[in-house]
Coordinates of C-alpha atoms in Angstrom, one line a residue:
M1 CA 10.6 -163.4 -215.9
S2 CA 10.4 -167.1 -215.2
A3 CA 9.3 -168.5 -211.8
E4 CA 12.9 -169.8 -211.2
E5 CA 14.3 -166.3 -211.9
K6 CA 11.7 -164.7 -209.4
D7 CA 12.6 -167.3 -206.7
F8 CA 16.4 -166.7 -207.2
R9 CA 15.9 -162.9 -207.0
S10 CA 13.8 -162.9 -203.9
D11 CA 16.2 -165.3 -202.1
N12 CA 19.4 -163.4 -202.9
I13 CA 18.6 -159.7 -202.9
E14 CA 20.2 -157.9 -199.9
D15 CA 19.2 -154.6 -198.4
V16 CA 22.6 -153.0 -198.2
A17 CA 21.3 -149.9 -196.3
A18 CA 22.8 -151.8 -193.4
P19 CA 26.5 -151.3 -193.1
D20 CA 27.3 -154.9 -192.4
N21 CA 25.5 -156.2 -195.5
L22 CA 27.1 -153.4 -197.6
H23 CA 30.6 -154.4 -196.4
H24 CA 29.7 -158.1 -197.2
T25 CA 28.8 -157.2 -200.8
A26 CA 31.9 -155.0 -201.2
E27 CA 34.3 -157.8 -200.2
R28 CA 36.4 -159.5 -202.7
G29 CA 34.9 -162.8 -203.7
Q30 CA 31.3 -161.7 -203.2
Y31 CA 28.8 -161.4 -206.1
A32 CA 27.0 -158.1 -206.5
T33 CA 24.6 -159.4 -209.3
D34 CA 22.5 -162.6 -209.6
K35 CA 23.2 -165.1 -212.4
Y36 CA 20.8 -163.1 -214.7
G37 CA 22.9 -159.9 -214.3
R38 CA 20.5 -158.1 -212.0
P39 CA 22.0 -156.2 -209.0
L40 CA 21.8 -157.8 -205.6
V41 CA 22.2 -154.5 -203.8
Q42 CA 19.7 -151.7 -203.0
V43 CA 20.9 -148.3 -202.0
D44 CA 19.2 -145.3 -200.5
P45 CA 19.3 -142.8 -203.4
K46 CA 19.9 -139.9 -201.0
V47 CA 22.9 -141.6 -199.4
E48 CA 24.3 -142.5 -202.9
A49 CA 23.8 -138.9 -204.1
R50 CA 25.8 -137.6 -201.2
L51 CA 28.6 -140.0 -201.8
R52 CA 28.6 -139.2 -205.6
T53 CA 28.9 -135.5 -204.8
K54 CA 31.8 -136.2 -202.5
I55 CA 33.6 -138.2 -205.1
D56 CA 32.9 -135.5 -207.7
L57 CA 34.5 -132.8 -205.5
F58 CA 37.6 -134.9 -204.6
V59 CA 38.3 -136.7 -207.9
V60 CA 37.1 -134.6 -210.9
P61 CA 38.8 -131.2 -210.4
T62 CA 42.3 -132.6 -210.2
V63 CA 42.1 -134.8 -213.3
S64 CA 40.3 -132.0 -215.2
L65 CA 43.1 -129.5 -214.5
L66 CA 45.8 -132.1 -215.5
Y67 CA 44.0 -132.8 -218.8
L68 CA 43.5 -129.0 -219.4
F69 CA 47.2 -128.5 -219.5
C70 CA 47.9 -131.8 -221.2
F71 CA 45.8 -130.4 -224.2
I72 CA 47.3 -127.0 -223.9
D73 CA 50.8 -128.4 -224.0
R74 CA 49.9 -130.4 -227.1
A75 CA 48.1 -127.7 -229.0
N76 CA 50.1 -124.6 -228.0
I77 CA 52.4 -125.3 -231.0
G78 CA 49.6 -123.8 -233.1
N79 CA 49.7 -120.6 -231.1
A80 CA 53.5 -120.6 -231.2
R81 CA 53.3 -120.9 -235.0
L82 CA 51.6 -117.6 -235.2
A83 CA 54.3 -116.0 -233.0
G84 CA 57.2 -117.1 -235.3
F85 CA 58.0 -120.7 -234.3
E86 CA 58.4 -121.9 -237.9
K87 CA 60.4 -118.9 -239.0
E88 CA 62.9 -119.0 -236.2
L89 CA 63.6 -122.7 -236.6
G90 CA 63.9 -122.3 -240.4
M91 CA 61.0 -124.5 -241.3
K92 CA 59.8 -124.8 -244.9
G93 CA 57.2 -126.7 -246.8
Y94 CA 56.0 -129.7 -244.9
D95 CA 58.4 -129.3 -241.9
Y96 CA 55.6 -128.1 -239.6
N97 CA 53.4 -131.1 -240.5
I98 CA 56.3 -133.4 -239.8
V99 CA 56.8 -132.0 -236.3
L100 CA 53.2 -132.5 -235.6
S101 CA 53.2 -136.1 -236.9
I102 CA 56.2 -137.1 -234.7
F103 CA 54.0 -136.4 -231.7
Y104 CA 51.2 -138.7 -232.8
I105 CA 53.5 -141.6 -233.7
S106 CA 54.7 -141.9 -230.1
Y107 CA 51.3 -141.1 -228.8
I108 CA 49.7 -144.0 -230.8
L109 CA 52.5 -146.5 -230.0
F110 CA 52.3 -146.0 -226.2
E111 CA 48.5 -145.7 -225.8
I112 CA 47.6 -149.2 -224.8
P113 CA 50.9 -150.1 -223.0
S114 CA 50.5 -146.9 -221.0
N115 CA 46.9 -147.8 -219.9
I116 CA 48.1 -151.3 -218.9
M117 CA 50.9 -149.7 -216.9
C118 CA 48.3 -147.4 -215.3
K119 CA 46.4 -150.4 -214.0
W120 CA 49.6 -152.2 -212.8
I121 CA 51.2 -149.2 -211.0
G122 CA 47.9 -147.5 -209.9
P123 CA 46.4 -144.3 -211.2
G124 CA 47.2 -142.4 -208.0
W125 CA 50.9 -142.4 -208.9
F126 CA 50.9 -143.0 -212.6
L127 CA 48.8 -140.1 -213.7
P128 CA 50.7 -137.4 -211.7
G129 CA 54.0 -139.0 -213.0
L130 CA 52.9 -138.7 -216.6
S131 CA 51.8 -135.1 -216.0
L132 CA 55.2 -134.2 -214.5
C133 CA 57.0 -135.7 -217.5
F134 CA 55.0 -134.0 -220.2
G135 CA 55.2 -130.7 -218.3
L136 CA 59.0 -131.0 -218.4
C137 CA 58.8 -131.8 -222.2
S138 CA 56.7 -128.6 -222.8
L139 CA 59.2 -126.6 -220.8
G140 CA 62.0 -128.2 -222.9
T141 CA 60.4 -127.1 -226.1
A142 CA 61.1 -123.5 -225.2
F143 CA 64.8 -124.2 -225.6
V144 CA 64.8 -126.0 -229.0
K145 CA 66.8 -124.3 -231.8
T146 CA 66.4 -126.7 -234.7
K147 CA 63.7 -128.8 -236.4
A148 CA 65.4 -132.0 -235.2
Q149 CA 65.3 -130.9 -231.6
A150 CA 61.7 -129.9 -231.9
C151 CA 60.9 -133.4 -233.3
G152 CA 62.7 -135.0 -230.4
V153 CA 60.9 -133.1 -227.8
R154 CA 57.5 -133.6 -229.5
F155 CA 58.2 -137.4 -229.7
L156 CA 58.8 -137.5 -225.9
L157 CA 55.7 -135.3 -225.3
G158 CA 53.7 -138.0 -227.2
V159 CA 55.2 -140.8 -225.1
F160 CA 54.1 -139.2 -221.8
E161 CA 50.7 -137.6 -222.9
A162 CA 49.7 -141.0 -224.4
G163 CA 48.5 -142.4 -221.1
L164 CA 46.6 -139.4 -219.7
M165 CA 43.3 -139.4 -221.5
P166 CA 42.7 -143.2 -221.4
G167 CA 44.2 -143.3 -217.9
I168 CA 41.7 -140.8 -216.6
A169 CA 38.8 -142.4 -218.3
Y170 CA 39.8 -145.8 -216.9
Y171 CA 40.4 -144.2 -213.4
L172 CA 36.9 -142.6 -213.4
S173 CA 35.3 -146.0 -214.4
R174 CA 36.5 -147.3 -210.9
W175 CA 34.3 -144.7 -209.2
Y176 CA 31.1 -144.2 -211.3
R177 CA 28.1 -146.2 -212.5
R178 CA 27.6 -146.7 -216.2
S179 CA 25.0 -143.9 -216.6
E180 CA 27.1 -141.5 -214.5
L181 CA 30.4 -142.0 -216.4
A182 CA 29.8 -140.0 -219.6
F183 CA 29.0 -136.8 -217.7
R184 CA 32.1 -137.2 -215.5
L185 CA 34.2 -137.9 -218.5
S186 CA 32.8 -134.7 -220.1
L187 CA 34.0 -132.7 -217.1
Y188 CA 37.6 -133.4 -217.9
I189 CA 37.3 -133.8 -221.7
V190 CA 35.6 -130.4 -221.8
M191 CA 39.0 -129.1 -221.1
A192 CA 39.9 -129.8 -224.7
P193 CA 37.7 -127.1 -226.1
L194 CA 38.4 -124.9 -223.0
A195 CA 42.1 -125.4 -223.7
G196 CA 41.5 -124.0 -227.2
A197 CA 39.8 -121.0 -225.6
F198 CA 42.0 -120.6 -222.6
G199 CA 45.1 -121.5 -224.6
G200 CA 44.5 -118.7 -227.0
L201 CA 43.9 -116.2 -224.1
L202 CA 46.9 -117.4 -222.2
A203 CA 49.1 -117.3 -225.3
S204 CA 48.0 -113.7 -226.1
G205 CA 48.6 -112.7 -222.5
I206 CA 52.1 -114.3 -222.4
L207 CA 53.0 -112.7 -225.8
S208 CA 52.1 -109.3 -224.4
L209 CA 55.2 -109.6 -222.1
D210 CA 58.6 -108.5 -223.2
H211 CA 60.3 -111.6 -221.9
V212 CA 60.1 -114.4 -219.2
G213 CA 63.6 -114.8 -217.9
S214 CA 65.8 -115.5 -220.9
L215 CA 62.8 -116.5 -223.0
H216 CA 61.2 -114.3 -225.7
S217 CA 58.3 -114.5 -228.2
W218 CA 57.0 -118.0 -228.9
K219 CA 59.4 -119.6 -226.4
M220 CA 57.6 -117.9 -223.5
I221 CA 54.4 -119.8 -224.4
F222 CA 56.1 -123.2 -223.9
G223 CA 58.1 -122.0 -220.9
V224 CA 55.2 -120.6 -218.8
E225 CA 52.7 -123.3 -219.7
G226 CA 55.3 -126.0 -218.9
I227 CA 56.0 -124.6 -215.5
I228 CA 52.3 -124.4 -214.6
T229 CA 51.9 -128.1 -215.7
I230 CA 54.8 -129.2 -213.5
G231 CA 53.3 -127.4 -210.5
L232 CA 49.9 -129.1 -211.0
A233 CA 51.5 -132.5 -211.4
V234 CA 53.4 -132.1 -208.0
I235 CA 50.1 -131.2 -206.3
S236 CA 48.3 -134.1 -207.8
F237 CA 50.7 -136.6 -206.2
F238 CA 49.0 -135.6 -202.9
T239 CA 45.4 -135.4 -204.1
L240 CA 44.8 -138.5 -206.2
T241 CA 44.1 -142.0 -204.8
D242 CA 44.1 -145.3 -206.7
S243 CA 40.5 -146.4 -206.0
P244 CA 37.6 -146.2 -203.5
A245 CA 39.3 -148.8 -201.3
T246 CA 42.3 -146.6 -200.7
A247 CA 40.5 -143.2 -200.4
R248 CA 41.5 -141.6 -197.1
W249 CA 38.8 -139.0 -197.5
L250 CA 36.0 -141.7 -197.4
T251 CA 34.7 -143.4 -194.3
Q252 CA 34.7 -147.2 -194.3
E253 CA 30.9 -147.3 -195.0
E254 CA 31.4 -144.9 -197.9
R255 CA 34.2 -147.0 -199.3
D256 CA 32.0 -150.1 -199.1
L257 CA 29.1 -148.3 -200.8
A258 CA 31.4 -146.9 -203.6
I259 CA 32.7 -150.4 -204.3
A260 CA 29.3 -152.2 -204.1
R261 CA 27.4 -149.8 -206.4
V262 CA 30.0 -150.1 -209.2
K263 CA 30.2 -153.9 -208.8
S264 CA 26.4 -154.1 -209.0
E265 CA 26.5 -153.3 -212.7
R266 CA 29.2 -155.9 -213.6
V267 CA 27.7 -159.3 -214.5
A268 CA 29.2 -162.2 -212.5
A269 CA 31.9 -159.9 -211.0
T270 CA 33.2 -160.7 -207.5
E271 CA 35.8 -157.9 -207.3
L272 CA 36.0 -154.3 -208.4
L273 CA 39.7 -154.5 -209.3
D274 CA 40.6 -157.9 -210.7
G275 CA 44.2 -159.1 -211.3
M276 CA 46.0 -158.6 -214.7
D277 CA 44.8 -161.2 -217.1
W278 CA 45.7 -161.5 -220.8
K279 CA 42.4 -163.2 -221.6
K280 CA 40.5 -160.3 -220.2
L281 CA 42.7 -157.8 -221.9
L282 CA 41.9 -159.4 -225.2
R283 CA 38.2 -159.5 -224.3
G284 CA 38.3 -155.7 -224.0
V285 CA 40.1 -155.2 -227.4
M286 CA 38.1 -157.7 -229.4
N287 CA 34.7 -156.5 -228.2
P288 CA 32.5 -155.6 -231.2
V289 CA 31.2 -152.4 -229.7
T290 CA 34.8 -151.4 -228.7
L291 CA 36.0 -151.9 -232.2
S292 CA 33.1 -150.0 -233.8
T293 CA 33.3 -147.1 -231.2
A294 CA 37.1 -146.9 -231.6
F295 CA 36.7 -146.5 -235.4
V296 CA 34.1 -143.8 -234.8
F297 CA 36.5 -142.0 -232.4
L298 CA 39.3 -142.3 -235.0
L299 CA 37.1 -140.5 -237.6
N300 CA 36.0 -137.9 -235.0
N301 CA 39.5 -137.2 -233.9
V302 CA 40.6 -136.3 -237.5
T303 CA 38.4 -133.3 -237.1
V304 CA 39.0 -132.6 -233.4
Q305 CA 42.7 -132.5 -233.6
G306 CA 42.6 -130.7 -236.9
L307 CA 40.5 -128.0 -235.4
A308 CA 42.7 -127.8 -232.3
V309 CA 46.0 -127.5 -234.0
F310 CA 44.9 -125.6 -237.1
A311 CA 42.3 -123.3 -235.6
P312 CA 44.8 -120.4 -235.4
T313 CA 45.8 -121.0 -239.0
I314 CA 42.1 -121.1 -240.1
V315 CA 41.4 -117.9 -238.3
K316 CA 44.4 -116.3 -239.8
S317 CA 43.1 -117.2 -243.3
I318 CA 39.8 -115.6 -242.4
Y319 CA 41.2 -112.5 -240.8
P320 CA 44.7 -112.0 -242.4
D321 CA 44.9 -108.3 -241.6
K322 CA 44.4 -108.6 -237.8
S323 CA 47.2 -108.5 -235.3
V324 CA 48.6 -111.8 -234.0
T325 CA 47.0 -111.1 -230.6
M326 CA 43.6 -110.5 -232.2
Q327 CA 44.0 -113.7 -234.3
Q328 CA 44.6 -115.6 -231.1
L329 CA 41.5 -114.1 -229.5
Y330 CA 39.3 -115.0 -232.5
T331 CA 40.0 -118.7 -231.8
V332 CA 38.3 -118.4 -228.4
P333 CA 34.5 -118.0 -229.0
P334 CA 34.0 -121.3 -231.0
Y335 CA 35.7 -123.2 -228.2
V336 CA 33.5 -121.7 -225.6
V337 CA 30.4 -122.9 -227.5
G338 CA 32.1 -126.3 -227.9
A339 CA 32.7 -126.5 -224.1
F340 CA 29.0 -125.9 -223.4
F341 CA 27.8 -128.7 -225.6
T342 CA 30.6 -131.0 -224.5
V343 CA 29.0 -131.0 -221.0
L344 CA 25.3 -130.7 -222.2
I345 CA 25.3 -133.8 -224.4
P346 CA 26.9 -136.1 -221.7
T347 CA 24.4 -134.7 -219.2
I348 CA 21.6 -136.0 -221.5
S349 CA 23.5 -139.3 -221.5
W350 CA 23.5 -139.4 -217.7
V351 CA 19.7 -138.8 -217.5
T352 CA 18.8 -141.3 -220.2
D353 CA 21.7 -143.9 -219.7
R354 CA 22.1 -143.8 -223.5
R355 CA 25.3 -143.1 -225.6
Q356 CA 25.0 -144.7 -229.0
I357 CA 22.1 -142.6 -230.2
L358 CA 23.9 -139.5 -229.0
M359 CA 26.9 -140.4 -231.1
V360 CA 24.5 -140.4 -234.1
A361 CA 22.9 -137.1 -233.0
C362 CA 26.4 -135.4 -232.8
C363 CA 27.0 -135.7 -236.6
P364 CA 24.6 -133.4 -238.5
L365 CA 25.9 -130.0 -237.2
V366 CA 29.5 -130.9 -237.9
M367 CA 28.5 -132.0 -241.4
V368 CA 26.6 -128.7 -242.0
G369 CA 29.6 -126.7 -240.7
Y370 CA 32.0 -128.3 -243.2
I371 CA 29.5 -127.9 -246.0
M372 CA 29.5 -124.2 -245.3
F373 CA 33.4 -124.2 -245.4
L374 CA 33.4 -125.8 -248.8
A375 CA 30.4 -124.0 -250.3
S376 CA 31.2 -120.4 -249.3
S377 CA 34.3 -118.2 -249.6
D378 CA 32.8 -115.5 -247.3
Y379 CA 34.9 -115.1 -244.2
H380 CA 32.0 -114.4 -241.9
V381 CA 30.2 -117.6 -243.1
R382 CA 33.3 -119.7 -242.5
Y383 CA 33.9 -118.2 -239.1
G384 CA 30.2 -119.0 -238.2
A385 CA 30.8 -122.6 -239.4
T386 CA 33.5 -123.1 -236.8
F387 CA 30.8 -122.6 -234.1
L388 CA 28.6 -125.3 -235.7
V389 CA 31.6 -127.7 -235.9
A390 CA 32.7 -127.1 -232.3
S391 CA 29.2 -127.4 -230.9
S392 CA 29.1 -131.2 -231.1
L393 CA 32.6 -132.3 -232.2
F394 CA 34.1 -132.5 -228.7
A395 CA 31.2 -134.4 -227.1
L396 CA 32.1 -137.6 -228.8
G397 CA 35.2 -137.8 -226.5
P398 CA 33.3 -138.6 -223.3
I399 CA 30.5 -140.4 -225.1
T400 CA 32.8 -142.9 -226.9
N401 CA 34.9 -143.6 -223.8
A402 CA 31.8 -144.1 -221.7
Q403 CA 30.4 -146.4 -224.4
V404 CA 33.3 -148.8 -224.5
S405 CA 33.4 -148.7 -220.6
A406 CA 29.7 -149.6 -220.4
N407 CA 30.0 -152.6 -222.8
V408 CA 32.7 -154.6 -221.0
V409 CA 32.6 -156.1 -217.5
S410 CA 36.0 -156.5 -215.8
D411 CA 38.4 -153.8 -214.8
T412 CA 41.1 -155.4 -216.9
S413 CA 39.1 -155.5 -220.1
R414 CA 37.9 -151.9 -219.4
S415 CA 41.6 -150.7 -219.3
S416 CA 42.4 -152.3 -222.7
A417 CA 39.1 -151.2 -224.3
I418 CA 39.5 -147.6 -223.3
G419 CA 43.2 -147.8 -224.3
L420 CA 42.3 -149.0 -227.8
N421 CA 39.5 -146.4 -228.2
V422 CA 41.9 -143.5 -227.4
M423 CA 44.7 -145.1 -229.5
C424 CA 42.5 -145.2 -232.5
G425 CA 41.4 -141.6 -231.8
N426 CA 44.9 -140.5 -232.0
I427 CA 45.5 -142.3 -235.3
G428 CA 42.8 -139.9 -236.4
G429 CA 45.0 -137.1 -234.9
L430 CA 48.0 -138.3 -236.9
I431 CA 45.9 -138.2 -240.1
S432 CA 44.7 -134.6 -239.2
T433 CA 48.3 -133.4 -239.2
W434 CA 48.3 -133.9 -243.0
S435 CA 44.8 -132.7 -243.7
F436 CA 45.6 -128.9 -243.8
L437 CA 48.5 -128.6 -246.2
P438 CA 50.3 -125.3 -247.0
W439 CA 49.6 -125.3 -250.8
D440 CA 45.8 -125.8 -250.0
A441 CA 45.6 -122.5 -248.2
P442 CA 43.6 -120.4 -247.7
D443 CA 40.4 -122.4 -248.6
Y444 CA 41.8 -125.8 -247.4
H445 CA 39.5 -127.8 -249.6
I446 CA 41.3 -131.1 -248.8
G447 CA 41.1 -130.6 -245.0
N448 CA 37.5 -129.4 -245.0
G449 CA 36.4 -132.1 -247.5
L450 CA 38.1 -134.8 -245.4
N451 CA 36.3 -133.6 -242.2
L452 CA 33.0 -133.7 -244.0
A453 CA 33.7 -137.2 -245.1
T454 CA 34.7 -138.4 -241.6
S455 CA 31.7 -136.8 -239.9
S456 CA 29.4 -138.4 -242.5
L457 CA 31.0 -141.8 -241.9
V458 CA 30.6 -141.4 -238.1
L459 CA 26.9 -141.1 -238.7
I460 CA 26.7 -144.2 -240.8
V461 CA 28.9 -146.4 -238.6
S462 CA 27.1 -145.3 -235.4
M463 CA 23.7 -146.0 -236.8
L464 CA 24.6 -149.4 -238.0
T465 CA 26.2 -150.3 -234.7
L466 CA 23.0 -149.2 -232.8
L467 CA 20.9 -151.5 -235.0
W468 CA 23.3 -154.4 -234.5
M469 CA 23.2 -154.0 -230.7
W470 CA 19.4 -154.1 -230.7
R471 CA 19.4 -157.2 -232.9
D472 CA 22.1 -159.0 -230.9
N473 CA 20.3 -158.3 -227.6
K474 CA 17.2 -159.9 -228.9
K475 CA 19.3 -163.0 -229.8
R476 CA 20.7 -163.1 -226.3
E477 CA 17.2 -163.1 -224.8
R478 CA 16.7 -166.5 -226.3
R479 CA 19.8 -168.0 -224.8
S480 CA 19.6 -170.4 -221.8
I481 CA 21.7 -169.0 -219.0
E482 CA 21.5 -172.2 -216.9
E483 CA 22.7 -174.5 -219.8
E484 CA 25.6 -172.2 -220.8
L485 CA 26.9 -171.8 -217.2
A486 CA 26.4 -175.4 -216.2
G487 CA 29.7 -176.9 -215.1
L488 CA 31.7 -173.7 -215.1
S489 CA 33.7 -172.5 -212.1
Q490 CA 33.3 -169.1 -210.6
Q491 CA 36.6 -168.0 -212.3
E492 CA 35.5 -169.3 -215.7
I493 CA 32.2 -167.5 -215.4
Q494 CA 34.0 -164.2 -214.6
D495 CA 36.4 -164.7 -217.5
L496 CA 33.4 -164.7 -219.9
D497 CA 33.1 -161.0 -219.5
W498 CA 30.8 -159.6 -222.2
K499 CA 30.3 -163.2 -223.5
H500 CA 28.4 -164.0 -220.4
P501 CA 24.8 -165.1 -221.5
A502 CA 23.2 -162.6 -219.1
F503 CA 25.2 -159.7 -220.5
R504 CA 23.3 -157.2 -222.6
W505 CA 24.7 -154.5 -224.9
R506 CA 24.1 -151.0 -223.4
P507 CA 23.2 -148.6 -226.3

């Protein structure tokens, strides 16, 4: 550290344990870092821990439940398939794959626009509104009578579900530090594997009933789960709030601390929530780490969505003589294992403040699992392979979203970066709908081979990106901050985002 840097730091650091200084730093227009990107705020760790726990209790449970039923409403078509969905609607050949694909087309198209709308309207209203709409779509699926009607409802389901995953990730980035975010993202993304487990249990329980109103067989699955989603959406209108500044359940001192601690990690930022700016939106999309991570999430989601939608079909090929209820129940244990690791790996990320190396570490078990699928025809070996696949597959959801969030600066660029990451992930979901084809049953060499290839490519891309981040950070160390910022206004400096000379990639 140069003498100039030391003088600047000693002159500008504030002890924000005092409420007045904390409020000053939280105000719009006040820097929370020096020109070298170091925080100007110091917080009592015990005070911050109490605030973090309070945020956890008020924010995370609601968004987690919403995402649980979002994923259930998306994947329950796999459970309905076992209960006669295809037969009653007269589907043949690739009709089922077409119905699945329709969902991902709208999901992909509305991903980024939806996240921009989330910033514009505010997550406190937008996320509950989305949940209410896709709950109504799930309920509507119970009343379809033709393939065309099923396609129409699934298209609308994709429109409304498109914004939930990136919207929640963006919403949580308003509340948590870089190191904390992956773990909090895992607490709602873990609902994806839990939805596979809980969805199978719930579907088997619903199918044990004779009827629900006028609904029978597979229609009961969509009807009951849709009604539950609608109820949760209505409750969330009253429990979610846009940001720390509007949280009625925080004191003024807690609001100031919540804002200041997040601002302190954003180089040259003078506000937590900046105005909508197309330049910053493009900064988020064109960020090299965002592009690399989004491609990794695309590859990963080929496998995630394939496992979610086709797990009941895979289990049926392994245990063809079991009852429908037992087949549903056999899908549960691998998801329970997956849920455990989906929280464990982001917990490691929280402790180490690392994400890229964990993306690399998630690949080997998935690769081994699909090698077992391809190399063995023994049913027990294949069922065991589903546990290996699920163990690290779902963890890339929170890790990748936390990684793109950690490697941009402004709130606006964060919204577009997360939107792009999830959009690319769902392009992978679209590909997955055509990876398990009817004529490839029961071994599904194409689907399993594709998933082995994608998991191998994730390993390669993640490793190359990690090496590039280390190399580029060394180059940035040699840049002159004073020379590059000379003559720039405060707004121009903020607009640099990740191009700011003091910014460093966070591996």
